[in-house]
Amino acid sequence: MAYIEIENLSFAYDNKTTALQDVSLSVEQGEWVSILGHNGSGKSTLSKLLVGLLRPKSGSIRVDGFELSEDTLADIRRRIGIVFQNPDNQFVGVTVRDDIAFGLENLCIPREEMIERIEEYSKKVDMFDYLNKEPQQLSGGQKQRVAIAGVLAMRTDVILFDEATSMLDPEGRSRLLQDMKRLNEEGGTIITITHDMRDAVHSDRIVLLKNGGVLADDSARNILGDKELLEQASLELLLPLELMHTLQAEGLGDDTLREYLWQLSLNG
Amino acid sequence: MNNVVIGRYLPGNGVLHRMDPRTKLLGLVFLLASVFLIDRFFHMLLALGLIIVLLLVSRISPKRVYLGMRPILFLLLFTFIFQIAFNEEGDLLWSLPLNWSLSSLAAVVAIVFLWGFTRRYVRFSLLYFLLGAAAVLTALANLDYGYTLTTGTLEVYEDGLQSAFFIMFRLIVIVAISTMVTMSTKPTDLNLGLEYILKPFKILRVNTEEIAMIIAISLRYIPTLLDEANKIMLAQASRGVDFKEGRLKEKVTQIVSLLVPMFIISFQRSDDLANAMEARSFVPGAPRTKLHVLIWRRLDYVALVVIFALFLASLGARLV
């Protein structure tokens, strides 16, 4: 059984429109899955459902064997941590130290261990020197790294990035992507929710959402190589991929060139 | 946004900075009570002296404390003048005949206008105000040309003068103590101290931890919201709204054009924040451990004993 199993999940904010319709997907431990979709495809709703911030209309979510309900909410939130889109609106503490401590305080971790974990994980995201800084002294990227440290310190099994790079400058975003890569290499399970190809190319698998339903669920390379599919989901292609598709359509270019372009898109 | 700076925490390493926030809060309460208990001029002078000593010992910049007092300067002057003019007990110390004649009234009007126009160019506003007041009195006392409406005398009595100084000193002491506490304590520490001190109220089912959390989050978001307000003001200004000028009615519409977006943004922010807090396992009212713990040190015990002794002394002085 997979670590996260979502079965026939549906959700609606009101009676007229459904935000999610019959979504089923699973995530294995250690995997990096991107949930890719255009605005209004239901991807953010999915992330909120996953940690019980919204209650599904029908269907089930199972994390590490626990089925999501009122009673298991706390257990599931101990296993999935989220880094949200807006760096400012998820910074709870007055300083970096307080913010990393916030989740630990909620889990009733003893003070001595809290101090150790804050040191360990702030070093991990390179924010150790900033522990006493206030959020307004930090850049967006730094704030997101603090959010990651806060989640890491809680030692969740899965980290979910909900559009976490969309409000960052280019430098902040590439730094954040590097962090994601490193976490995944160290064995962490990562789910990125995004509309941006650049965030999705590195993942093992992509789940393509459209109008609240799963359009495709395949390896990153297969999905990004399928031009029609991406056009259906009204997503913008990365430049090297666009070039690859054009060459393919014209019957030009050999496999070496396509491989090269694929590698190039990974670097973007 | 400059007036937010008054009484703001300034890092330092003086006695007050090293004290536990609980000590400072309790001390503040007892010292304020003492200042209100004192009713003799000599005792108030002592209190003022003690505050000055504390100010020097705690290595807080006196200039900052004075800046904290600026907003109440007008109140100070008003009560001072009021006491001198209307308290007529004790020995008559000094009297000044005043002629309300056409010439003196014209001079007074001229002086007031001159003062009003030039004061923004003078650095020492308080001194300049006193100079203006002295000029008005001189004019009233000496100019008796023209038709005289009425005459009067300004009489200064001993008790009036004393109670004028007494009340002024009391206000100064109160504001100085409070400013020194807020300037030597981080808002977060103050909040933490408050949480501890209010713990007994748990019996009344007041959830002090939640109140402390609310205050902490407000403190966290004040700079963010100020920043936001600034952005909106710039955005509105770029569309032609002038926040600096305009009549009252225009000012009101300007404020509305600032407040409405601020409201909407704040609600969005709090929604996001609530989600983020919940996702990180926050449950309101549930038990939590704490990163920051407060520890009583020897300094705190000494300070509390001294403060309590002062309180008892002033209570005793009042009752005797």
PDB file of N, CA, C and O in Angstrom, chain B residues 8-63:
ATOM      1  N   ARG B   8       9.433  52.783  22.146  1.00  0.00           N
ATOM      2  CA  ARG B   8       9.763  51.512  21.535  1.00  0.00           C
ATOM      3  C   ARG B   8      11.013  50.907  22.168  1.00  0.00           C
ATOM      4  O   ARG B   8      11.893  51.616  22.617  1.00  0.00           O
ATOM      5  N   TYR B   9      11.077  49.581  22.126  1.00  0.00           N
ATOM      6  CA  TYR B   9      12.195  48.878  22.730  1.00  0.00           C
ATOM      7  C   TYR B   9      13.519  49.248  22.064  1.00  0.00           C
ATOM      8  O   TYR B   9      13.618  49.299  20.838  1.00  0.00           O
ATOM      9  N   LEU B  10      14.504  49.539  22.884  1.00  0.00           N
ATOM     10  CA  LEU B  10      15.848  49.800  22.378  1.00  0.00           C
ATOM     11  C   LEU B  10      16.802  48.825  23.058  1.00  0.00           C
ATOM     12  O   LEU B  10      16.827  48.762  24.278  1.00  0.00           O
ATOM     13  N   PRO B  11      17.565  48.063  22.276  1.00  0.00           N
ATOM     14  CA  PRO B  11      18.469  47.091  22.886  1.00  0.00           C
ATOM     15  C   PRO B  11      19.468  47.783  23.812  1.00  0.00           C
ATOM     16  O   PRO B  11      19.887  48.921  23.560  1.00  0.00           O
ATOM     17  N   GLY B  12      19.836  47.123  24.876  1.00  0.00           N
ATOM     18  CA  GLY B  12      20.788  47.696  25.807  1.00  0.00           C
ATOM     19  C   GLY B  12      21.180  46.642  26.821  1.00  0.00           C
ATOM     20  O   GLY B  12      20.732  45.500  26.749  1.00  0.00           O
ATOM     21  N   ASN B  13      22.028  47.025  27.774  1.00  0.00           N
ATOM     22  CA  ASN B  13      22.476  46.033  28.730  1.00  0.00           C
ATOM     23  C   ASN B  13      22.463  46.596  30.147  1.00  0.00           C
ATOM     24  O   ASN B  13      23.275  46.230  30.981  1.00  0.00           O
ATOM     25  N   GLY B  14      21.540  47.519  30.411  1.00  0.00           N
ATOM     26  CA  GLY B  14      21.469  48.117  31.740  1.00  0.00           C
ATOM     27  C   GLY B  14      20.733  47.211  32.722  1.00  0.00           C
ATOM     28  O   GLY B  14      20.334  46.100  32.381  1.00  0.00           O
ATOM     29  N   VAL B  15      20.557  47.746  33.941  1.00  0.00           N
ATOM     30  CA  VAL B  15      19.877  46.970  34.988  1.00  0.00           C
ATOM     31  C   VAL B  15      18.466  46.609  34.542  1.00  0.00           C
ATOM     32  O   VAL B  15      18.024  45.467  34.673  1.00  0.00           O
ATOM     33  N   LEU B  16      17.750  47.572  33.997  1.00  0.00           N
ATOM     34  CA  LEU B  16      16.358  47.325  33.601  1.00  0.00           C
ATOM     35  C   LEU B  16      16.274  46.316  32.467  1.00  0.00           C
ATOM     36  O   LEU B  16      15.349  45.520  32.407  1.00  0.00           O
ATOM     37  N   HIS B  17      17.251  46.369  31.568  1.00  0.00           N
ATOM     38  CA  HIS B  17      17.227  45.420  30.459  1.00  0.00           C
ATOM     39  C   HIS B  17      17.390  43.986  30.931  1.00  0.00           C
ATOM     40  O   HIS B  17      16.872  43.060  30.344  1.00  0.00           O
ATOM     41  N   ARG B  18      18.179  43.832  32.018  1.00  0.00           N
ATOM     42  CA  ARG B  18      18.472  42.472  32.471  1.00  0.00           C
ATOM     43  C   ARG B  18      17.377  41.920  33.369  1.00  0.00           C
ATOM     44  O   ARG B  18      17.352  40.746  33.672  1.00  0.00           O
ATOM     45  N   MET B  19      16.474  42.784  33.807  1.00  0.00           N
ATOM     46  CA  MET B  19      15.430  42.345  34.731  1.00  0.00           C
ATOM     47  C   MET B  19      14.390  41.489  34.014  1.00  0.00           C
ATOM     48  O   MET B  19      14.152  41.633  32.823  1.00  0.00           O
ATOM     49  N   ASP B  20      13.785  40.611  34.770  1.00  0.00           N
ATOM     50  CA  ASP B  20      12.711  39.763  34.247  1.00  0.00           C
ATOM     51  C   ASP B  20      11.484  40.639  33.927  1.00  0.00           C
ATOM     52  O   ASP B  20      11.161  41.540  34.699  1.00  0.00           O
ATOM     53  N   PRO B  21      10.816  40.380  32.798  1.00  0.00           N
ATOM     54  CA  PRO B  21       9.656  41.215  32.468  1.00  0.00           C
ATOM     55  C   PRO B  21       8.571  41.179  33.542  1.00  0.00           C
ATOM     56  O   PRO B  21       7.872  42.167  33.745  1.00  0.00           O
ATOM     57  N   ARG B  22       8.454  40.036  34.242  1.00  0.00           N
ATOM     58  CA  ARG B  22       7.454  39.971  35.310  1.00  0.00           C
ATOM     59  C   ARG B  22       7.777  40.968  36.409  1.00  0.00           C
ATOM     60  O   ARG B  22       6.899  41.652  36.929  1.00  0.00           O
ATOM     61  N   THR B  23       9.078  41.051  36.754  1.00  0.00           N
ATOM     62  CA  THR B  23       9.486  42.010  37.775  1.00  0.00           C
ATOM     63  C   THR B  23       9.114  43.421  37.357  1.00  0.00           C
ATOM     64  O   THR B  23       8.587  44.204  38.144  1.00  0.00           O
ATOM     65  N   LYS B  24       9.399  43.716  36.090  1.00  0.00           N
ATOM     66  CA  LYS B  24       9.150  45.081  35.619  1.00  0.00           C
ATOM     67  C   LYS B  24       7.659  45.401  35.626  1.00  0.00           C
ATOM     68  O   LYS B  24       7.248  46.494  35.999  1.00  0.00           O
ATOM     69  N   LEU B  25       6.839  44.424  35.221  1.00  0.00           N
ATOM     70  CA  LEU B  25       5.398  44.666  35.194  1.00  0.00           C
ATOM     71  C   LEU B  25       4.841  44.848  36.607  1.00  0.00           C
ATOM     72  O   LEU B  25       4.104  45.801  36.873  1.00  0.00           O
ATOM     73  N   LEU B  26       5.235  43.939  37.514  1.00  0.00           N
ATOM     74  CA  LEU B  26       4.766  44.060  38.898  1.00  0.00           C
ATOM     75  C   LEU B  26       5.275  45.362  39.502  1.00  0.00           C
ATOM     76  O   LEU B  26       4.531  46.087  40.166  1.00  0.00           O
ATOM     77  N   GLY B  27       6.566  45.640  39.232  1.00  0.00           N
ATOM     78  CA  GLY B  27       7.170  46.867  39.742  1.00  0.00           C
ATOM     79  C   GLY B  27       6.425  48.087  39.256  1.00  0.00           C
ATOM     80  O   GLY B  27       6.140  49.016  40.013  1.00  0.00           O
ATOM     81  N   LEU B  28       6.065  48.074  37.972  1.00  0.00           N
ATOM     82  CA  LEU B  28       5.349  49.201  37.382  1.00  0.00           C
ATOM     83  C   LEU B  28       4.029  49.420  38.115  1.00  0.00           C
ATOM     84  O   LEU B  28       3.699  50.547  38.503  1.00  0.00           O
ATOM     85  N   VAL B  29       3.291  48.339  38.349  1.00  0.00           N
ATOM     86  CA  VAL B  29       1.995  48.452  39.017  1.00  0.00           C
ATOM     87  C   VAL B  29       2.171  49.045  40.413  1.00  0.00           C
ATOM     88  O   VAL B  29       1.487  50.012  40.789  1.00  0.00           O
ATOM     89  N   PHE B  30       3.142  48.502  41.194  1.00  0.00           N
ATOM     90  CA  PHE B  30       3.299  48.970  42.567  1.00  0.00           C
ATOM     91  C   PHE B  30       3.842  50.397  42.620  1.00  0.00           C
ATOM     92  O   PHE B  30       3.435  51.188  43.463  1.00  0.00           O
ATOM     93  N   LEU B  31       4.741  50.724  41.702  1.00  0.00           N
ATOM     94  CA  LEU B  31       5.293  52.085  41.722  1.00  0.00           C
ATOM     95  C   LEU B  31       4.228  53.106  41.330  1.00  0.00           C
ATOM     96  O   LEU B  31       4.143  54.173  41.915  1.00  0.00           O
ATOM     97  N   LEU B  32       3.396  52.763  40.361  1.00  0.00           N
ATOM     98  CA  LEU B  32       2.320  53.681  39.971  1.00  0.00           C
ATOM     99  C   LEU B  32       1.369  53.884  41.146  1.00  0.00           C
ATOM    100  O   LEU B  32       0.966  55.008  41.443  1.00  0.00           O
ATOM    101  N   ALA B  33       1.053  52.777  41.836  1.00  0.00           N
ATOM    102  CA  ALA B  33       0.181  52.892  43.006  1.00  0.00           C
ATOM    103  C   ALA B  33       0.829  53.806  44.043  1.00  0.00           C
ATOM    104  O   ALA B  33       0.162  54.683  44.618  1.00  0.00           O
ATOM    105  N   SER B  34       2.137  53.624  44.255  1.00  0.00           N
ATOM    106  CA  SER B  34       2.840  54.456  45.241  1.00  0.00           C
ATOM    107  C   SER B  34       2.760  55.923  44.860  1.00  0.00           C
ATOM    108  O   SER B  34       2.509  56.788  45.710  1.00  0.00           O
ATOM    109  N   VAL B  35       2.961  56.215  43.577  1.00  0.00           N
ATOM    110  CA  VAL B  35       2.958  57.613  43.139  1.00  0.00           C
ATOM    111  C   VAL B  35       1.591  58.247  43.389  1.00  0.00           C
ATOM    112  O   VAL B  35       1.485  59.425  43.699  1.00  0.00           O
ATOM    113  N   PHE B  36       0.549  57.441  43.288  1.00  0.00           N
ATOM    114  CA  PHE B  36      -0.778  57.997  43.542  1.00  0.00           C
ATOM    115  C   PHE B  36      -1.076  58.100  45.040  1.00  0.00           C
ATOM    116  O   PHE B  36      -1.941  58.872  45.441  1.00  0.00           O
ATOM    117  N   LEU B  37      -0.359  57.283  45.835  1.00  0.00           N
ATOM    118  CA  LEU B  37      -0.584  57.330  47.284  1.00  0.00           C
ATOM    119  C   LEU B  37       0.088  58.547  47.915  1.00  0.00           C
ATOM    120  O   LEU B  37      -0.427  59.143  48.846  1.00  0.00           O
ATOM    121  N   ILE B  38       1.242  58.900  47.389  1.00  0.00           N
ATOM    122  CA  ILE B  38       2.009  60.022  47.962  1.00  0.00           C
ATOM    123  C   ILE B  38       1.186  61.296  47.913  1.00  0.00           C
ATOM    124  O   ILE B  38       0.553  61.589  46.907  1.00  0.00           O
ATOM    125  N   ASP B  39       1.175  62.054  49.041  1.00  0.00           N
ATOM    126  CA  ASP B  39       0.441  63.317  48.979  1.00  0.00           C
ATOM    127  C   ASP B  39       1.228  64.487  49.549  1.00  0.00           C
ATOM    128  O   ASP B  39       0.698  65.554  49.761  1.00  0.00           O
ATOM    129  N   ARG B  40       2.532  64.283  49.775  1.00  0.00           N
ATOM    130  CA  ARG B  40       3.329  65.418  50.257  1.00  0.00           C
ATOM    131  C   ARG B  40       4.377  65.810  49.223  1.00  0.00           C
ATOM    132  O   ARG B  40       4.936  64.951  48.536  1.00  0.00           O
ATOM    133  N   PHE B  41       4.591  67.106  49.164  1.00  0.00           N
ATOM    134  CA  PHE B  41       5.474  67.633  48.131  1.00  0.00           C
ATOM    135  C   PHE B  41       6.879  67.058  48.252  1.00  0.00           C
ATOM    136  O   PHE B  41       7.494  66.642  47.263  1.00  0.00           O
ATOM    137  N   PHE B  42       7.352  66.961  49.481  1.00  0.00           N
ATOM    138  CA  PHE B  42       8.709  66.475  49.712  1.00  0.00           C
ATOM    139  C   PHE B  42       8.852  65.020  49.228  1.00  0.00           C
ATOM    140  O   PHE B  42       9.844  64.653  48.598  1.00  0.00           O
ATOM    141  N   HIS B  43       7.800  64.206  49.488  1.00  0.00           N
ATOM    142  CA  HIS B  43       7.845  62.804  49.047  1.00  0.00           C
ATOM    143  C   HIS B  43       7.876  62.704  47.524  1.00  0.00           C
ATOM    144  O   HIS B  43       8.550  61.851  46.966  1.00  0.00           O
ATOM    145  N   MET B  44       7.116  63.599  46.887  1.00  0.00           N
ATOM    146  CA  MET B  44       7.098  63.576  45.419  1.00  0.00           C
ATOM    147  C   MET B  44       8.471  63.936  44.866  1.00  0.00           C
ATOM    148  O   MET B  44       8.934  63.363  43.883  1.00  0.00           O
ATOM    149  N   LEU B  45       9.121  64.900  45.554  1.00  0.00           N
ATOM    150  CA  LEU B  45      10.488  65.257  45.138  1.00  0.00           C
ATOM    151  C   LEU B  45      11.407  64.050  45.255  1.00  0.00           C
ATOM    152  O   LEU B  45      12.225  63.776  44.373  1.00  0.00           O
ATOM    153  N   LEU B  46      11.239  63.286  46.345  1.00  0.00           N
ATOM    154  CA  LEU B  46      12.032  62.071  46.526  1.00  0.00           C
ATOM    155  C   LEU B  46      11.781  61.089  45.382  1.00  0.00           C
ATOM    156  O   LEU B  46      12.717  60.514  44.821  1.00  0.00           O
ATOM    157  N   ALA B  47      10.482  60.915  45.055  1.00  0.00           N
ATOM    158  CA  ALA B  47      10.125  59.981  43.983  1.00  0.00           C
ATOM    159  C   ALA B  47      10.794  60.399  42.683  1.00  0.00           C
ATOM    160  O   ALA B  47      11.367  59.584  41.959  1.00  0.00           O
ATOM    161  N   LEU B  48      10.732  61.703  42.412  1.00  0.00           N
ATOM    162  CA  LEU B  48      11.336  62.218  41.185  1.00  0.00           C
ATOM    163  C   LEU B  48      12.839  61.954  41.186  1.00  0.00           C
ATOM    164  O   LEU B  48      13.424  61.526  40.179  1.00  0.00           O
ATOM    165  N   GLY B  49      13.458  62.177  42.365  1.00  0.00           N
ATOM    166  CA  GLY B  49      14.889  61.922  42.486  1.00  0.00           C
ATOM    167  C   GLY B  49      15.222  60.468  42.221  1.00  0.00           C
ATOM    168  O   GLY B  49      16.163  60.145  41.488  1.00  0.00           O
ATOM    169  N   LEU B  50      14.403  59.554  42.798  1.00  0.00           N
ATOM    170  CA  LEU B  50      14.627  58.117  42.605  1.00  0.00           C
ATOM    171  C   LEU B  50      14.546  57.745  41.132  1.00  0.00           C
ATOM    172  O   LEU B  50      15.336  56.960  40.621  1.00  0.00           O
ATOM    173  N   ILE B  51      13.549  58.337  40.441  1.00  0.00           N
ATOM    174  CA  ILE B  51      13.369  58.024  39.026  1.00  0.00           C
ATOM    175  C   ILE B  51      14.593  58.486  38.230  1.00  0.00           C
ATOM    176  O   ILE B  51      15.080  57.798  37.343  1.00  0.00           O
ATOM    177  N   ILE B  52      15.096  59.665  38.590  1.00  0.00           N
ATOM    178  CA  ILE B  52      16.270  60.176  37.870  1.00  0.00           C
ATOM    179  C   ILE B  52      17.467  59.264  38.113  1.00  0.00           C
ATOM    180  O   ILE B  52      18.220  58.925  37.189  1.00  0.00           O
ATOM    181  N   VAL B  53      17.619  58.802  39.381  1.00  0.00           N
ATOM    182  CA  VAL B  53      18.709  57.863  39.687  1.00  0.00           C
ATOM    183  C   VAL B  53      18.549  56.591  38.857  1.00  0.00           C
ATOM    184  O   VAL B  53      19.497  56.109  38.222  1.00  0.00           O
ATOM    185  N   LEU B  54      17.310  56.057  38.827  1.00  0.00           N
ATOM    186  CA  LEU B  54      17.043  54.828  38.073  1.00  0.00           C
ATOM    187  C   LEU B  54      17.363  55.024  36.592  1.00  0.00           C
ATOM    188  O   LEU B  54      17.948  54.159  35.939  1.00  0.00           O
ATOM    189  N   LEU B  55      16.995  56.206  36.098  1.00  0.00           N
ATOM    190  CA  LEU B  55      17.250  56.513  34.691  1.00  0.00           C
ATOM    191  C   LEU B  55      18.754  56.485  34.396  1.00  0.00           C
ATOM    192  O   LEU B  55      19.197  55.954  33.382  1.00  0.00           O
ATOM    193  N   LEU B  56      19.531  57.061  35.336  1.00  0.00           N
ATOM    194  CA  LEU B  56      20.979  57.098  35.127  1.00  0.00           C
ATOM    195  C   LEU B  56      21.577  55.703  35.263  1.00  0.00           C
ATOM    196  O   LEU B  56      22.439  55.306  34.475  1.00  0.00           O
ATOM    197  N   VAL B  57      21.093  54.936  36.250  1.00  0.00           N
ATOM    198  CA  VAL B  57      21.642  53.594  36.491  1.00  0.00           C
ATOM    199  C   VAL B  57      21.306  52.657  35.335  1.00  0.00           C
ATOM    200  O   VAL B  57      22.132  51.846  34.917  1.00  0.00           O
ATOM    201  N   SER B  58      20.074  52.783  34.809  1.00  0.00           N
ATOM    202  CA  SER B  58      19.634  51.810  33.812  1.00  0.00           C
ATOM    203  C   SER B  58      20.216  52.074  32.434  1.00  0.00           C
ATOM    204  O   SER B  58      19.993  51.306  31.506  1.00  0.00           O
ATOM    205  N   ARG B  59      20.958  53.157  32.289  1.00  0.00           N
ATOM    206  CA  ARG B  59      21.617  53.483  31.023  1.00  0.00           C
ATOM    207  C   ARG B  59      20.636  53.589  29.862  1.00  0.00           C
ATOM    208  O   ARG B  59      20.912  53.175  28.743  1.00  0.00           O
ATOM    209  N   ILE B  60      19.436  54.106  30.166  1.00  0.00           N
ATOM    210  CA  ILE B  60      18.493  54.409  29.087  1.00  0.00           C
ATOM    211  C   ILE B  60      18.692  55.871  28.747  1.00  0.00           C
ATOM    212  O   ILE B  60      18.867  56.695  29.642  1.00  0.00           O
ATOM    213  N   SER B  61      18.693  56.191  27.456  1.00  0.00           N
ATOM    214  CA  SER B  61      18.972  57.567  27.079  1.00  0.00           C
ATOM    215  C   SER B  61      17.855  58.506  27.563  1.00  0.00           C
ATOM    216  O   SER B  61      16.687  58.317  27.217  1.00  0.00           O
ATOM    217  N   PRO B  62      18.203  59.486  28.421  1.00  0.00           N
ATOM    218  CA  PRO B  62      17.187  60.404  28.948  1.00  0.00           C
ATOM    219  C   PRO B  62      16.463  61.145  27.830  1.00  0.00           C
ATOM    220  O   PRO B  62      15.289  61.478  27.954  1.00  0.00           O
ATOM    221  N   LYS B  63      17.158  61.362  26.732  1.00  0.00           N
ATOM    222  CA  LYS B  63      16.549  62.074  25.619  1.00  0.00           C
ATOM    223  C   LYS B  63      15.353  61.284  25.081  1.00  0.00           C
ATOM    224  O   LYS B  63      14.312  61.858  24.755  1.00  0.00           O
TER     225      LYS B  63
END
